[in-house]
Structure formats: structure tokens, C-alpha cells
């Protein structure tokens, strides 16, 4: 989608540090990491947020979620543990309107979030 920074990363128009890629999803390092491991996982197809997941695109999201443990393992946090975060909309703190899942780990994470 035009002017979507994550679509531009998928298209190679904006560089990223890729950590996993297949036909339908891409994982790359967050540009402003909040933990020693901070990876962003996205579907290559533009979906604005979890609110827009439907019967047509659910397959890509299901595939994405199924790959998170493998990506976490490759990032070295499978045994120590990690958090998967999906922010939705204004109050959820979503700043990029292309659905993405954060993988955070490498330190003890606090709960609850601010
Ligand atoms: P959210 O606040 O949930 O929408 O998360 C968006 C995340 O994308 C933030 O953690 C940003 O640091 C990250 N981000 C924004 N632009 C880029 C980029 N060009 N490459 C990698 N991560 C990015
Ligand atoms: Zn997009």
C-alpha cells in the first residue's frame, strides 16, 4: 500500500535487517529496539491491523503466528522466554498501520505495560 513503511520494507524500498523471510511473511529487527531482542514480524500483504483480519487473510496471520516460535529460537530467546505484542489503534499505541507482531526478549519484561 502506498506510503506504508512496512510495505516499502517488503518491496525493498526501505532497508531492513531481515531475520526471517518466506513467501508470505517477513521478520526484521526493530529500528528502535526496546529490549536486547526486538523483532517485528509482518505479513507481506498489507493488512492495517488485527481489526482488519478476516476470512480472506486469516491464513497469512495464522502462518505468521505459527512461525513466531522458530523466529524466537533463531533470536536465542526460546528458552529464556519472550513476549509477543500486537498494538491496535490509537489507545493500543499502534504507530505503523500495517499489522505487525513484536517479539521482545533478552531481558525480564515488566508487567503490566504502561
Ligand atoms: P507500533 O508502535 O506497535 O506500531 O510499532 C511500530 C514499530 O516499528 C516501532 O517499534 C518502531 O520502532 C518500528 N519501526 C518503525 N520504522 C521502522 C523501520 N524502518 N525499520 C524497523 N522498524 C521500524
Ligand atoms: Zn503496508
Coordinates of N, CA and C and ligand atoms in Angstrom, one line a residue:
X1 N 0.8 -1.2 0.0 CA 0.0 0.0 0.0 C 0.9 1.2 0.0
X2 N 0.4 2.2 -0.7 CA 1.2 3.5 -0.9 C 1.5 4.1 0.5
X3 N 2.7 4.6 0.6 CA 3.1 5.3 1.8 C 3.1 4.5 3.1
X4 N 3.0 3.2 3.0 CA 3.1 2.3 4.2 C 4.6 1.9 4.3
X5 N 5.2 2.3 5.5 CA 6.7 2.0 5.6 C 6.9 0.5 5.6
X6 N 6.0 -0.3 6.1 CA 6.3 -1.8 6.1 C 6.1 -2.4 4.8
X7 N 5.1 -1.9 4.0 CA 5.1 -2.3 2.6 C 6.3 -1.9 1.8
X8 N 6.9 -0.8 2.1 CA 8.1 -0.3 1.5 C 9.3 -1.2 1.9
X9 N 9.3 -1.7 3.1 CA 10.3 -2.7 3.6 C 10.2 -4.0 2.8
X10 N 8.9 -4.4 2.6 CA 8.6 -5.7 1.9 C 9.1 -5.5 0.4
X11 N 8.9 -4.3 -0.1 CA 9.3 -4.1 -1.5 C 10.8 -3.8 -1.7
X12 N 11.5 -3.7 -0.6 CA 13.0 -3.4 -0.6 C 13.3 -1.9 -0.8
X13 N 12.3 -1.1 -0.7 CA 12.5 0.4 -1.0 C 13.0 1.1 0.3
X14 N 12.8 0.4 1.4 CA 13.4 0.9 2.7 C 14.2 -0.3 3.2
X15 N 15.5 -0.1 3.6 CA 16.3 -1.2 4.0 C 15.9 -1.7 5.4
X16 N 16.1 -3.0 5.7 CA 15.8 -3.6 7.0 C 16.8 -4.7 7.2
X17 N 16.9 -5.0 8.5 CA 17.8 -6.1 8.9 C 16.9 -7.4 9.0
X18 N 16.8 -8.1 8.0 CA 15.9 -9.3 7.9 C 16.4 -10.4 8.8
X19 N 15.5 -11.0 9.5 CA 15.9 -12.2 10.3 C 15.2 -13.5 9.8
X20 N 14.1 -13.3 9.1 CA 13.3 -14.4 8.5 C 12.5 -13.9 7.4
X21 N 12.4 -14.7 6.4 CA 11.5 -14.4 5.2 C 11.0 -15.6 4.6
X22 N 9.8 -15.7 4.2 CA 9.3 -16.7 3.3 C 8.3 -16.1 2.3
X23 N 7.4 -16.9 1.7 CA 6.6 -16.3 0.6 C 5.6 -15.3 1.1
X24 N 5.1 -15.4 2.4 CA 4.0 -14.5 2.8 C 4.4 -13.7 4.1
X25 N 5.5 -14.0 4.7 CA 5.8 -13.1 5.9 C 7.3 -12.7 5.9
X26 N 7.5 -11.6 6.7 CA 8.9 -11.1 6.8 C 9.1 -10.7 8.3
X27 N 10.3 -11.0 8.8 CA 10.7 -10.6 10.1 C 12.0 -9.8 10.0
X28 N 12.0 -8.7 10.8 CA 13.2 -7.8 10.7 C 13.4 -7.2 12.1
X29 N 14.6 -6.7 12.3 CA 14.9 -6.1 13.6 C 14.3 -4.7 13.7
X30 N 13.7 -4.4 14.9 CA 13.1 -3.1 15.1 C 14.2 -2.1 15.1
X31 N 13.9 -0.9 14.4 CA 14.9 0.1 14.3 C 15.2 0.8 15.6
X32 N 14.3 0.7 16.6 CA 14.4 1.4 17.9 C 14.1 0.4 19.0
X33 N 15.0 -0.6 19.1 CA 14.8 -1.7 20.0 C 14.5 -1.4 21.5
X34 N 13.5 -2.0 22.0 CA 13.1 -1.8 23.4 C 13.6 -2.9 24.3
X35 N 14.3 -3.8 23.8 CA 14.8 -5.0 24.5 C 16.0 -5.5 23.7
X36 N 16.9 -6.3 24.3 CA 18.0 -6.9 23.5 C 17.6 -7.6 22.3
X37 N 16.5 -8.3 22.3 CA 15.9 -8.9 21.1 C 14.5 -8.1 20.9
X38 N 14.4 -7.5 19.8 CA 13.2 -6.8 19.4 C 13.0 -7.0 17.9
X39 N 12.2 -7.9 17.5 CA 12.0 -8.3 16.1 C 10.5 -8.0 15.8
X40 N 10.3 -7.5 14.6 CA 9.0 -7.2 14.1 C 8.7 -8.3 13.0
X41 N 7.5 -8.8 13.1 CA 7.0 -9.8 12.1 C 5.8 -9.3 11.5
X42 N 5.8 -9.4 10.1 CA 4.6 -8.8 9.4 C 4.2 -9.8 8.3
X43 N 3.0 -9.7 7.9 CA 2.6 -10.4 6.6 C 3.0 -9.5 5.5
X44 N 3.4 -10.0 4.4 CA 3.8 -9.2 3.2 C 2.7 -8.4 2.6
X45 N 1.5 -9.0 2.7 CA 0.3 -8.4 2.2 C -0.1 -7.3 3.2
X46 N -0.6 -6.2 2.7 CA -1.0 -5.1 3.6 C -2.3 -5.4 4.3
X47 N -2.2 -5.4 5.6 CA -3.4 -5.5 6.5 C -3.2 -4.4 7.5
X48 N -4.2 -3.6 7.7 CA -3.9 -2.4 8.6 C -3.7 -2.8 10.1
X49 N -4.6 -3.6 10.6 CA -4.4 -4.0 12.0 C -5.2 -5.3 12.2
X50 N -5.2 -5.8 13.4 CA -6.0 -7.0 13.7 C -7.4 -6.8 13.5
X51 N -7.9 -5.6 13.5 CA -9.3 -5.3 13.2 C -9.7 -5.6 11.8
X52 N -8.7 -5.7 10.9 CA -9.0 -6.0 9.5 C -8.7 -7.4 9.1
X53 N -8.4 -8.3 10.1 CA -8.2 -9.7 9.8 C -9.6 -10.3 9.6
X54 N -9.7 -11.0 8.4 CA -10.9 -11.6 8.1 C -10.7 -13.0 7.4
X55 N -11.7 -13.6 6.9 CA -11.6 -14.9 6.4 C -10.6 -15.0 5.2
X56 N -10.4 -13.9 4.5 CA -9.5 -14.0 3.3 C -8.0 -13.9 3.8
X57 N -7.7 -13.2 4.8 CA -6.3 -13.0 5.1 C -5.9 -13.8 6.4
X58 N -6.8 -14.4 7.0 CA -6.5 -15.1 8.3 C -5.4 -16.2 8.1
X59 N -5.3 -16.8 6.9 CA -4.3 -17.8 6.6 C -2.9 -17.2 6.8
X60 N -2.7 -16.0 6.3 CA -1.4 -15.4 6.4 C -1.1 -15.1 7.9
X61 N -2.0 -14.7 8.7 CA -1.8 -14.4 10.1 C -1.6 -15.7 10.9
X62 N -2.3 -16.7 10.5 CA -2.1 -18.0 11.2 C -0.7 -18.5 10.9
X63 N -0.3 -18.4 9.7 CA 1.0 -18.8 9.3 C 2.1 -18.0 10.1
X64 N 1.9 -16.7 10.1 CA 2.8 -15.8 10.8 C 3.0 -16.3 12.3
X65 N 1.8 -16.5 13.0 CA 1.9 -16.9 14.4 C 2.6 -18.2 14.5
X66 N 2.3 -19.1 13.6 CA 3.0 -20.4 13.7 C 4.5 -20.4 13.5
X67 N 5.0 -19.3 12.9 CA 6.5 -19.1 12.7 C 7.1 -18.4 13.9
X68 N 6.4 -17.8 14.7 CA 7.0 -17.0 15.8 C 7.9 -17.8 16.7
X69 N 7.5 -19.0 17.1 CA 8.5 -19.8 18.0 C 9.8 -20.1 17.3
X70 N 9.8 -20.3 16.0 CA 11.0 -20.6 15.2 C 11.9 -19.3 15.2
X71 N 11.2 -18.2 14.9 CA 12.0 -16.9 14.8 C 12.5 -16.6 16.2
X72 N 11.8 -16.8 17.3 CA 12.3 -16.6 18.6 C 13.5 -17.5 18.9
X73 N 13.4 -18.7 18.5 CA 14.5 -19.6 18.7 C 15.8 -19.1 18.0
X74 N 15.6 -18.7 16.7 CA 16.7 -18.2 16.0 C 17.3 -16.9 16.6
X75 N 16.5 -16.2 17.4 CA 17.0 -15.0 18.1 C 17.5 -15.3 19.5
X76 N 17.4 -16.6 19.8 CA 18.0 -17.1 21.1 C 17.2 -16.9 22.3
X77 N 15.9 -16.6 22.2 CA 15.1 -16.4 23.4 C 14.0 -17.4 23.7
X78 N 14.1 -18.5 22.9 CA 13.0 -19.5 23.1 C 13.0 -20.1 24.5
X79 N 14.2 -20.4 25.1 CA 14.3 -21.0 26.4 C 14.1 -19.9 27.5
X80 N 14.7 -18.7 27.3 CA 14.6 -17.7 28.4 C 13.2 -17.1 28.4
X81 N 12.5 -17.1 27.3 CA 11.1 -16.6 27.2 C 11.1 -15.2 26.5
X82 N 9.9 -14.9 26.1 CA 9.8 -13.6 25.3 C 8.3 -13.2 25.3
X83 N 8.1 -12.1 24.8 CA 6.7 -11.6 24.7 C 6.4 -11.2 23.3
X84 N 5.1 -11.6 22.9 CA 4.6 -11.2 21.6 C 3.6 -10.1 21.8
X85 N 3.8 -9.0 21.1 CA 2.9 -7.8 21.3 C 2.3 -7.4 20.0
X86 N 1.0 -7.2 20.0 CA 0.3 -6.6 18.8 C -0.5 -5.4 19.3
X87 N 0.0 -4.2 18.9 CA -0.7 -3.0 19.2 C -1.8 -2.7 18.2
X88 N -2.9 -2.2 18.6 CA -4.0 -1.9 17.7 C -4.6 -0.5 18.0
X89 N -4.5 0.3 17.0 CA -5.1 1.6 17.0 C -4.5 2.6 18.0
X90 N -5.1 3.7 18.2 CA -4.6 4.8 18.9 C -4.3 4.4 20.4
X91 N -5.2 4.0 21.1 CA -5.0 3.7 22.5 C -4.1 2.4 22.7
X92 N -4.0 1.6 21.7 CA -3.1 0.5 21.7 C -1.7 0.8 21.5
X93 N -1.5 2.1 21.0 CA -0.1 2.5 20.7 C 0.4 2.1 19.4
X94 N -0.5 1.8 18.4 CA 0.0 1.4 17.1 C 0.4 2.6 16.3
X95 N 1.7 2.6 15.9 CA 2.2 3.8 15.1 C 2.4 3.5 13.6
X96 N 2.4 2.2 13.3 CA 2.5 1.8 11.9 C 1.3 1.0 11.5
X97 N 0.5 1.5 10.5 CA -0.8 0.9 10.2 C -0.6 -0.2 9.2
X98 N 0.3 -1.1 9.5 CA 0.4 -2.4 8.8 C 0.6 -3.4 9.9
X99 N -0.3 -4.4 10.0 CA -0.3 -5.3 11.2 C 1.1 -5.9 11.4
X100 N 1.5 -5.8 12.6 CA 2.9 -6.4 13.0 C 2.8 -6.9 14.4
X101 N 3.7 -7.9 14.6 CA 3.8 -8.5 15.9 C 5.2 -8.3 16.4
X102 N 5.4 -7.7 17.6 CA 6.7 -7.5 18.2 C 7.1 -8.8 18.9
X103 N 8.3 -9.3 18.7 CA 8.9 -10.3 19.6 C 9.9 -9.6 20.4
X104 N 9.7 -9.6 21.8 CA 10.6 -8.9 22.7 C 11.2 -9.9 23.7
X105 N 12.5 -9.8 23.9 CA 13.1 -10.7 24.8 C 14.5 -10.3 25.1
X106 N 15.2 -11.2 25.8 CA 16.6 -11.0 26.1 C 16.8 -10.3 27.5
X107 N 15.7 -9.9 28.1 CA 15.7 -9.4 29.5 C 14.3 -9.7 30.1
X108 N 14.2 -9.6 31.4 CA 13.0 -9.8 32.1 C 12.1 -8.6 31.8
X109 N 10.9 -8.8 31.2 CA 10.0 -7.8 30.8 C 9.0 -7.5 31.9
X110 N 8.7 -6.2 32.1 CA 7.7 -5.9 33.2 C 6.3 -6.1 32.7
X111 N 5.5 -6.2 33.8 CA 4.0 -6.3 33.5 C 3.3 -5.7 34.7
X112 N 2.3 -4.9 34.6 CA 1.6 -4.6 33.3 C 2.3 -3.5 32.5
X113 N 1.9 -3.4 31.2 CA 2.5 -2.3 30.4 C 2.0 -1.0 30.9
X114 N 2.7 0.1 30.5 CA 2.3 1.4 30.9 C 1.1 1.9 30.2
Ligands
LIG1 P1 3.9 0.0 17.0 O1 4.1 1.1 17.9 O2 3.3 -1.2 17.6 O3 3.1 0.4 15.7 O4 5.3 -0.5 16.5 C1 5.9 0.0 15.3 C2 7.4 -0.4 15.5 O5 8.0 -0.2 14.2 C3 8.2 0.5 16.4 O6 8.7 -0.3 17.5 C4 9.3 1.1 15.6 O7 10.5 1.3 16.2 C5 9.3 0.2 14.4 N1 9.8 0.8 13.2 C6 9.4 1.9 12.6 N2 10.0 2.1 11.4 C7 10.9 1.1 11.2 C8 11.8 0.7 10.3 N3 12.0 1.4 9.2 N4 12.5 -0.5 10.4 C9 12.3 -1.2 11.5 N5 11.4 -0.9 12.5 C10 10.7 0.2 12.4
LIG2 ZN1 1.6 -2.0 4.4

